[in-house]
Structures are given as structure tokens and as C-alpha cells.
């Protein structure tokens, strides 16, 4: 490894950061080895002490090492304060049917792979192709790590959890550990262009979805000044429908916007949205799960608490769908879905989106408006999905004469595949069926209405 | 006798969120509970918040909405329950809280959060039901307020929406989210009757004063009158159906003389029904969903049809009076 001298040379600063992480990984291993040696040494000392004070009545002491190893890891279910976590421990030995050496072995296998990858990493700006050299792997996908030793890991989830635990413990990003995330996020809108490290550009489009590349490949975001609002859409099918309806550049709105799927939101939020001042609006289902998703967009999640400051955009507003507005948009109470006990009760900690646990959150993590809506939802004993807006004819005061004309919507063909295009296939399912291709789609009407009146997006003229 | 009802006056203040329960008490005050977590007592004649002096206390608003209200026959106590199952007994004349019970605390096999509560007219106990559809009888005495004295299964595990003691304190009616209505005998702790006249949630029940009739309000947009004396398994019981609302019926009451039914609906109207004639005789338009209605318990003046109080989505408590005479 080259020695790093010049702090103004960002490449070597990156190398410096990488070396810090390498050291931290090595520290975990060293800590384990130290504990192992100490236990062994202690057992030896005890054994020799026993020997020296041996009398004929004492039984021979057990000279086997009495191991007592504890490896601290961040406990992501217990966030401390703004950025740190409480601790949990991997201990050995432990009474476990499967043996307690396995968790430690799994941990170090993952650490080993991360360590290797960082060492093999070629400086980022010099990378030309996104293929791996089979012997010198510089980035591992979570899947790759799992397949390295399926017998050891047993499930993908074990790997995923360990990667997040290690990142939280070392207080670094997963990308610093050279573990790639899958991005299945997509965006829609001509106002965004993404520049890759390879020099290519991905230009957004107002009529179709564009896949967001993985974070490690992105050099920068180019955000058009004319984009005045950002809409996060929880569900892919609804997102697709709104793309095809060209919401991001609609004749009834005077300003352009950008739409992102829920999965794509963290990628763009960390890189760019935190720096801009456009309103960020979220469209989620009108149910406890939707409100939990909403709070993840705004406040971050407990599992990724250590990334919270980078992900959280406190400007995120709940655009819809609100339980309280359903009747105003012509939805009959009988069309709503009954709340189930599953929605209501507090379940296990890992799925903490049930209504009462949401209501127990402090005001700083559950705004008054959201609480009110949730309380009304529980009292009505009904919830709704975004798609419910597809089936209704909105009151005529909501529609506009311009929309009486059918807008010809082009469903995009599969463009000829190039090695760098990131487009979704044309047959990805849409919400709302055929009615959504019509410009009078109630879902579109609803969104335009809400963007105009709630988000204060100015109308045309 | 005119059966038109006119709006008389509103509460001088409004709750900050929907009113989910109202009750007109024997002392001519009204009690209202709200989604904003607050409970309020009002002087019916004026609409002012009730106070018998500067020291009169009203409970501080709860963190979650209040969903169930039951007022004692003598007007002395109000029992109310919150969304998550905190049950409170409030002395309406002194303003003191005399009992609090956290029904959501897991204290035993039968413990479950209460959704609906009802005070025994004879005092000393109250009934509750929750998600599993069992009826629980609790102590209402200050010393062991809330302690479960008996739990009676209904035979089904459907969400218990509304429960009500009969005026003579001998029975409790319970309605479920899937439409069943159960009648329990308190003394024997047993189920004595059940009705299946609804297939959708029954949100409210009202007993006639003589305890023979039960009027139910359902999300199927109907009210059904049941003769409770019909025996179990005979397949009958429903003696009349009242249709006319265009959305869920949320609340129901029977007038003190047993002649008029009263219903509040999600269709934003209140209807008065002539029970004997099986027909609506008055429809009053409100501005939002009407969650709760309650007749004045004192028999009306001769030549008038009485008065009632209502509460709904806008958080205002409203009084209405019969158009004839002085109301």
C-alpha cells in the first residue's frame, strides 16, 4: 500500500480513510485474539498455581483454558443518542444447540472479506469498467459474501445483519466496507441527470422510469433549477402509473417535479436532497405501515440509525393519502379495508409498525397530524391503499376542462440494450389498470389537486 | 304534536377534534368525549362548560382519543375509555377522578385492552369488551377499581364494539364488529341470547326503559329493533328494521317513553324514528359524521317530543329540541 503524504490529494485521503477502516477491522480481530490469549494464559497460571499448592487431597485441576470471550457489536435495536448505538455482545462459550462458535466464525468471515476487498480496491477515479477481477475482488455484494460459505452462514439474512452491525460498530457506511448495496430504486423526471464515475450520464425522462445506479458508481447529481417539488412514491406500481401520466411535467402544473420510488429515496436523499430546498412530499398507503414508511423517510429507521443524519430529510411532508380526506375524494366508507389486529397491536420489535407502537413514539418522531390521522383510522377501523383512488369518480369540481381530451400516452418500447442503459422493462405492472392511462385518472386528479393545494405548487397561468 | 326538531344551540367551546360520545345526564348536564383525548361536561340549557365553582376540575386530556362513554343513571358518574384501553371513572359533581384502570396491562389470561365500557345502573360494577369479544365485569368501587370479577365468553372471538347494561342492571348487551349481538345475564354469568340480524359491524345499542327491546345501529346502514324476550335459538328476535340512512349508522338511543328512536350517521344526518310506526319522522342535517346522539332522560313536556344532544366530526356539541311547545 502506498504511503499517504499529501492531504490535498483526495485520492490519498480516500486511501487514508480506507486504511482507518482496515485498522478498525483488524482491531476487532486483534481484540478477539487478545481475549483468547488471556484466557489461555489465565488457565495456565491457575493450573501452575494449583500445582504449586497441590496437596494429596486436591484433585488435579483442569488445565484446559476457560475461555470467556466477549466481542462488542453495536446493537442497532437500541439507539443511544444521535449517532451511536447501545451494545450487544457475541460471547463464547454460550449454551446454544448449534454451538456458540458459529456466530464468531460468521463475523470474522465477513470481516475477512471486507478487509480483503478494501486492500484490493483500486482508487475509485481510476476505475474504467464495472467488472470484477475474479481473484482480486475489490467489492463484495452481500450475495457474494453469502455464497462464499453457505454452510457457515446458512441464510442471507445473517450476512445482511452482520454487514449492518459491523458498519454500525465501526460507525462507517457500508460502502466504506466495500460492500455494495443493490439499488432497485428508480426515479422519473427530466430535471435530474446523474453523472457516473465512468463519465457517462443518465438523463431522466418525464414519461418513464429510470433505474438509479448503485451509490458507488455515482459521481454527482445534476438537478435542474426548474424542479420545484420531489415526490416519493412508496409503491412501484403506483410510481409506474404516475410516470406514464407524466406527472413530473404536467400541463396543469406550472413547475416540473421529480418522482422517486421509496427504494430509491435513500440514494438520492443522501447525495442531493439534503442540500436543496424543494419540498419533499411522500405518497404512502393510508395505513399504519404507510405511516411507518413515512417516518422512515423523515426520521430514518432504527435499524439504520447510524446513517440517520445523512438519510433523514426533516422537510419530508405527508402529501397523502390521508384517512381524513377519503370521503372528500368520493371514497365510500364501505370501500375501505378493515383494520386487523395485526395492524393494531404491538408485535415483535423488528416489525414495529403496528398502530399502537407508532402512537407510543414521542412527538418528535410522530407529528401531531400523523397521530390524529392514525387515531381516526383506528376508530373508524378502516384503512386504505393508494390504489383506492383509482376506482372513484371524483366530484366534478375537481376535474378541469383541459383534461377532457385524451392524452396520448406512449408506453415505451424496450430500447436497444446498451451496456450502460438503465431502463425498466415496459411490461412492469401499473396500478389502476387501464383507467390510469386516461388523463382523467382519479389518481392523477388527486395528486394534481394535492400538489396545487397542499404543496403550494403554483398552477398554470 | 310536531315532530320537527330544530337546532337549539351549540356548546360555547368546541373540542379540538371529533366528538365520539355524548350523554345527556339526569341533572341536565351533558358529557362529551373527543378524539382529542378530552372529556367535558356542559350545562344543557346554555351550552356553557359546566362548573359549580372556580375549583371544579375537568380531567386533563389524554394522549389518545376517548372512544367509549357511559353515564350513570343518576347523573353522578361518567365512565369513559380511551383508544388503548385506559378506563376512568369521573365524579361529575365533585370533578374528582375516582378510579383509573389500565386494561391493557397483561395481568392474566383474560386481560385484554377494553374498547367499550358500560356502567351498571345499580353501581358497583362496569362491563367491558375488547378484541376477543369476551364480556368482562369489573369492579367500579374506588378500592379495587377495574378488578376483573367475571369474564363471559360469547362463543366467538370477534371484536367487541359496544356494550350496554340494561336499565335494570340484570343483563348486558354486547355487539361485535361482524354484526352479532349477544345478551348476557349478569347474575348467572352466562350468555342467554344472541341475534344475527346484521352482517356488518354494530357500532351502538340502546335498551328500552322496560328492558324488553334493544335497538341496534350498524354499518349496514340500518337500525334493527330486537325483542329481547325471545328465547335463544328460536331464530327470531328482530321485530323491525329501520332503513333510510345512506351510510353507516354510528349511534342510537331510545326516548325515555320508548316511543322514539334516535340515530346519528356517517351520512351526516340525525334521524328520529317513530318506533311503533316503523318510520323516520324527522331528519336533521349536520355538517359531518354524527358519532353520538343522546335523548334528554327526563320525559318531555306535554305536547313536545323532547330534546336531544349530538356530537360529531367538527368537535362541537349540539342541542336540538322539538319544534312544538317550549322544547
Short mmCIF file of N, CA and C in Angstrom, two decimals, chain A residues 326-383:
data_model
loop_
_atom_site.label_atom_id
_atom_site.label_comp_id
_atom_site.label_asym_id
_atom_site.label_seq_id
_atom_site.Cartn_x
_atom_site.Cartn_y
_atom_site.Cartn_z
N UNK A 326 -60.46 10.92 2.59
CA UNK A 326 -61.01 9.93 1.67
C UNK A 326 -62.44 10.26 1.26
N UNK A 327 -63.27 10.68 2.21
CA UNK A 327 -64.66 10.98 1.84
C UNK A 327 -64.71 12.21 0.92
N UNK A 328 -63.81 13.13 1.14
CA UNK A 328 -63.79 14.32 0.29
C UNK A 328 -63.49 13.96 -1.16
N UNK A 329 -62.73 12.89 -1.36
CA UNK A 329 -62.42 12.47 -2.72
C UNK A 329 -63.34 11.37 -3.20
N UNK A 330 -64.49 11.29 -2.57
CA UNK A 330 -65.55 10.42 -3.09
C UNK A 330 -65.40 8.95 -2.77
N UNK A 331 -64.55 8.62 -1.80
CA UNK A 331 -64.41 7.21 -1.44
C UNK A 331 -65.49 6.85 -0.43
N UNK A 332 -66.24 5.79 -0.72
CA UNK A 332 -67.26 5.32 0.21
C UNK A 332 -66.60 4.57 1.36
N UNK A 333 -67.15 4.75 2.56
CA UNK A 333 -66.61 4.05 3.73
C UNK A 333 -66.61 2.54 3.51
N UNK A 334 -67.59 2.04 2.80
CA UNK A 334 -67.68 0.60 2.59
C UNK A 334 -66.59 0.07 1.66
N UNK A 335 -65.92 0.98 0.94
CA UNK A 335 -64.84 0.55 0.06
C UNK A 335 -63.52 0.42 0.79
N UNK A 336 -63.48 0.86 2.03
CA UNK A 336 -62.23 0.83 2.77
C UNK A 336 -61.96 -0.57 3.31
N UNK A 337 -60.70 -0.82 3.65
CA UNK A 337 -60.29 -2.15 4.12
C UNK A 337 -60.36 -2.18 5.65
N UNK A 338 -60.91 -3.23 6.23
CA UNK A 338 -60.95 -3.29 7.70
C UNK A 338 -59.55 -3.37 8.30
N UNK A 339 -59.39 -2.67 9.40
CA UNK A 339 -58.18 -2.80 10.20
C UNK A 339 -58.19 -4.19 10.85
N UNK A 340 -57.02 -4.79 10.92
CA UNK A 340 -56.96 -6.09 11.59
C UNK A 340 -56.18 -5.95 12.90
N UNK A 341 -56.25 -6.97 13.72
CA UNK A 341 -55.50 -6.93 14.98
C UNK A 341 -54.01 -6.83 14.70
N UNK A 342 -53.59 -7.37 13.59
CA UNK A 342 -52.20 -7.27 13.16
C UNK A 342 -51.79 -5.81 13.01
N UNK A 343 -52.72 -4.99 12.50
CA UNK A 343 -52.42 -3.56 12.34
C UNK A 343 -52.35 -2.87 13.69
N UNK A 344 -53.20 -3.35 14.60
CA UNK A 344 -53.41 -2.62 15.84
C UNK A 344 -52.35 -2.88 16.89
N UNK A 345 -52.00 -4.13 17.05
CA UNK A 345 -51.22 -4.50 18.24
C UNK A 345 -49.74 -4.22 18.06
N UNK A 346 -49.07 -4.19 19.14
CA UNK A 346 -47.62 -4.12 19.13
C UNK A 346 -47.10 -5.54 18.89
N UNK A 347 -46.28 -5.68 17.89
CA UNK A 347 -45.75 -7.01 17.61
C UNK A 347 -44.28 -7.08 18.04
N UNK A 348 -43.52 -7.97 17.45
CA UNK A 348 -42.13 -8.05 17.88
C UNK A 348 -41.36 -6.82 17.41
N UNK A 349 -40.26 -6.57 18.08
CA UNK A 349 -39.53 -5.32 17.88
C UNK A 349 -39.09 -5.09 16.45
N UNK A 350 -38.85 -6.16 15.72
CA UNK A 350 -38.29 -5.95 14.38
C UNK A 350 -39.33 -5.40 13.41
N UNK A 351 -40.62 -5.60 13.71
CA UNK A 351 -41.63 -5.05 12.82
C UNK A 351 -42.48 -4.12 13.64
N UNK A 352 -41.94 -2.97 13.92
CA UNK A 352 -42.58 -2.12 14.90
C UNK A 352 -43.54 -1.13 14.28
N UNK A 353 -44.22 -1.51 13.21
CA UNK A 353 -45.05 -0.52 12.54
C UNK A 353 -46.50 -0.56 12.97
N UNK A 354 -46.81 -1.43 13.91
CA UNK A 354 -48.22 -1.51 14.28
C UNK A 354 -48.67 -0.22 14.96
N UNK A 355 -49.96 0.03 14.83
CA UNK A 355 -50.51 1.33 15.17
C UNK A 355 -50.17 1.78 16.58
N UNK A 356 -50.38 0.93 17.59
CA UNK A 356 -50.17 1.41 18.95
C UNK A 356 -48.71 1.70 19.23
N UNK A 357 -47.81 0.94 18.62
CA UNK A 357 -46.41 1.28 18.86
C UNK A 357 -46.04 2.57 18.14
N UNK A 358 -46.66 2.83 17.00
CA UNK A 358 -46.45 4.12 16.35
C UNK A 358 -46.93 5.24 17.25
N UNK A 359 -48.10 5.03 17.90
CA UNK A 359 -48.68 6.07 18.74
C UNK A 359 -47.87 6.30 20.01
N UNK A 360 -47.05 5.33 20.37
CA UNK A 360 -46.24 5.50 21.57
C UNK A 360 -44.96 6.29 21.31
N UNK A 361 -44.66 6.51 20.04
CA UNK A 361 -43.44 7.27 19.76
C UNK A 361 -43.60 8.70 20.25
N UNK A 362 -42.48 9.33 20.63
CA UNK A 362 -42.58 10.72 21.09
C UNK A 362 -43.00 11.65 19.96
N UNK A 363 -43.51 12.81 20.33
CA UNK A 363 -43.98 13.78 19.35
C UNK A 363 -42.90 14.14 18.33
N UNK A 364 -41.64 14.05 18.77
CA UNK A 364 -40.55 14.41 17.86
C UNK A 364 -40.40 13.40 16.73
N UNK A 365 -41.00 12.21 16.91
CA UNK A 365 -40.90 11.19 15.87
C UNK A 365 -42.26 10.83 15.30
N UNK A 366 -43.30 11.49 15.79
CA UNK A 366 -44.66 11.20 15.31
C UNK A 366 -45.43 12.50 15.40
N UNK A 367 -45.37 13.29 14.32
CA UNK A 367 -46.04 14.60 14.33
C UNK A 367 -47.53 14.50 14.65
N UNK A 368 -48.04 15.57 15.20
CA UNK A 368 -49.43 15.61 15.64
C UNK A 368 -50.40 15.23 14.54
N UNK A 369 -50.16 15.77 13.34
CA UNK A 369 -51.07 15.48 12.22
C UNK A 369 -51.11 13.97 11.95
N UNK A 370 -49.95 13.31 11.97
CA UNK A 370 -49.90 11.88 11.69
C UNK A 370 -50.64 11.11 12.79
N UNK A 371 -50.44 11.53 14.04
CA UNK A 371 -51.11 10.88 15.16
C UNK A 371 -52.62 10.97 15.02
N UNK A 372 -53.09 12.18 14.71
CA UNK A 372 -54.53 12.37 14.56
C UNK A 372 -55.09 11.43 13.50
N UNK A 373 -54.40 11.38 12.37
CA UNK A 373 -54.89 10.54 11.28
C UNK A 373 -54.90 9.08 11.71
N UNK A 374 -53.88 8.67 12.41
CA UNK A 374 -53.78 7.28 12.86
C UNK A 374 -54.89 6.97 13.87
N UNK A 375 -55.15 7.91 14.77
CA UNK A 375 -56.21 7.72 15.76
C UNK A 375 -57.57 7.59 15.07
N UNK A 376 -57.81 8.42 14.09
CA UNK A 376 -59.07 8.33 13.35
C UNK A 376 -59.17 7.02 12.59
N UNK A 377 -58.04 6.59 12.04
CA UNK A 377 -58.00 5.33 11.31
C UNK A 377 -58.42 4.18 12.23
N UNK A 378 -57.89 4.18 13.46
CA UNK A 378 -58.21 3.12 14.41
C UNK A 378 -59.67 3.18 14.86
N UNK A 379 -60.19 4.36 15.02
CA UNK A 379 -61.57 4.50 15.48
C UNK A 379 -62.56 4.09 14.39
N UNK A 380 -62.24 4.46 13.16
CA UNK A 380 -63.07 4.04 12.04
C UNK A 380 -62.92 2.54 11.77
N UNK A 381 -61.79 2.02 12.22
CA UNK A 381 -61.43 0.63 11.99
C UNK A 381 -61.33 0.33 10.50
N UNK A 382 -60.75 1.29 9.78
CA UNK A 382 -60.58 1.13 8.34
C UNK A 382 -59.24 1.71 7.92
N UNK A 383 -58.70 1.10 6.86
CA UNK A 383 -57.50 1.64 6.25
C UNK A 383 -57.71 1.65 4.74
#
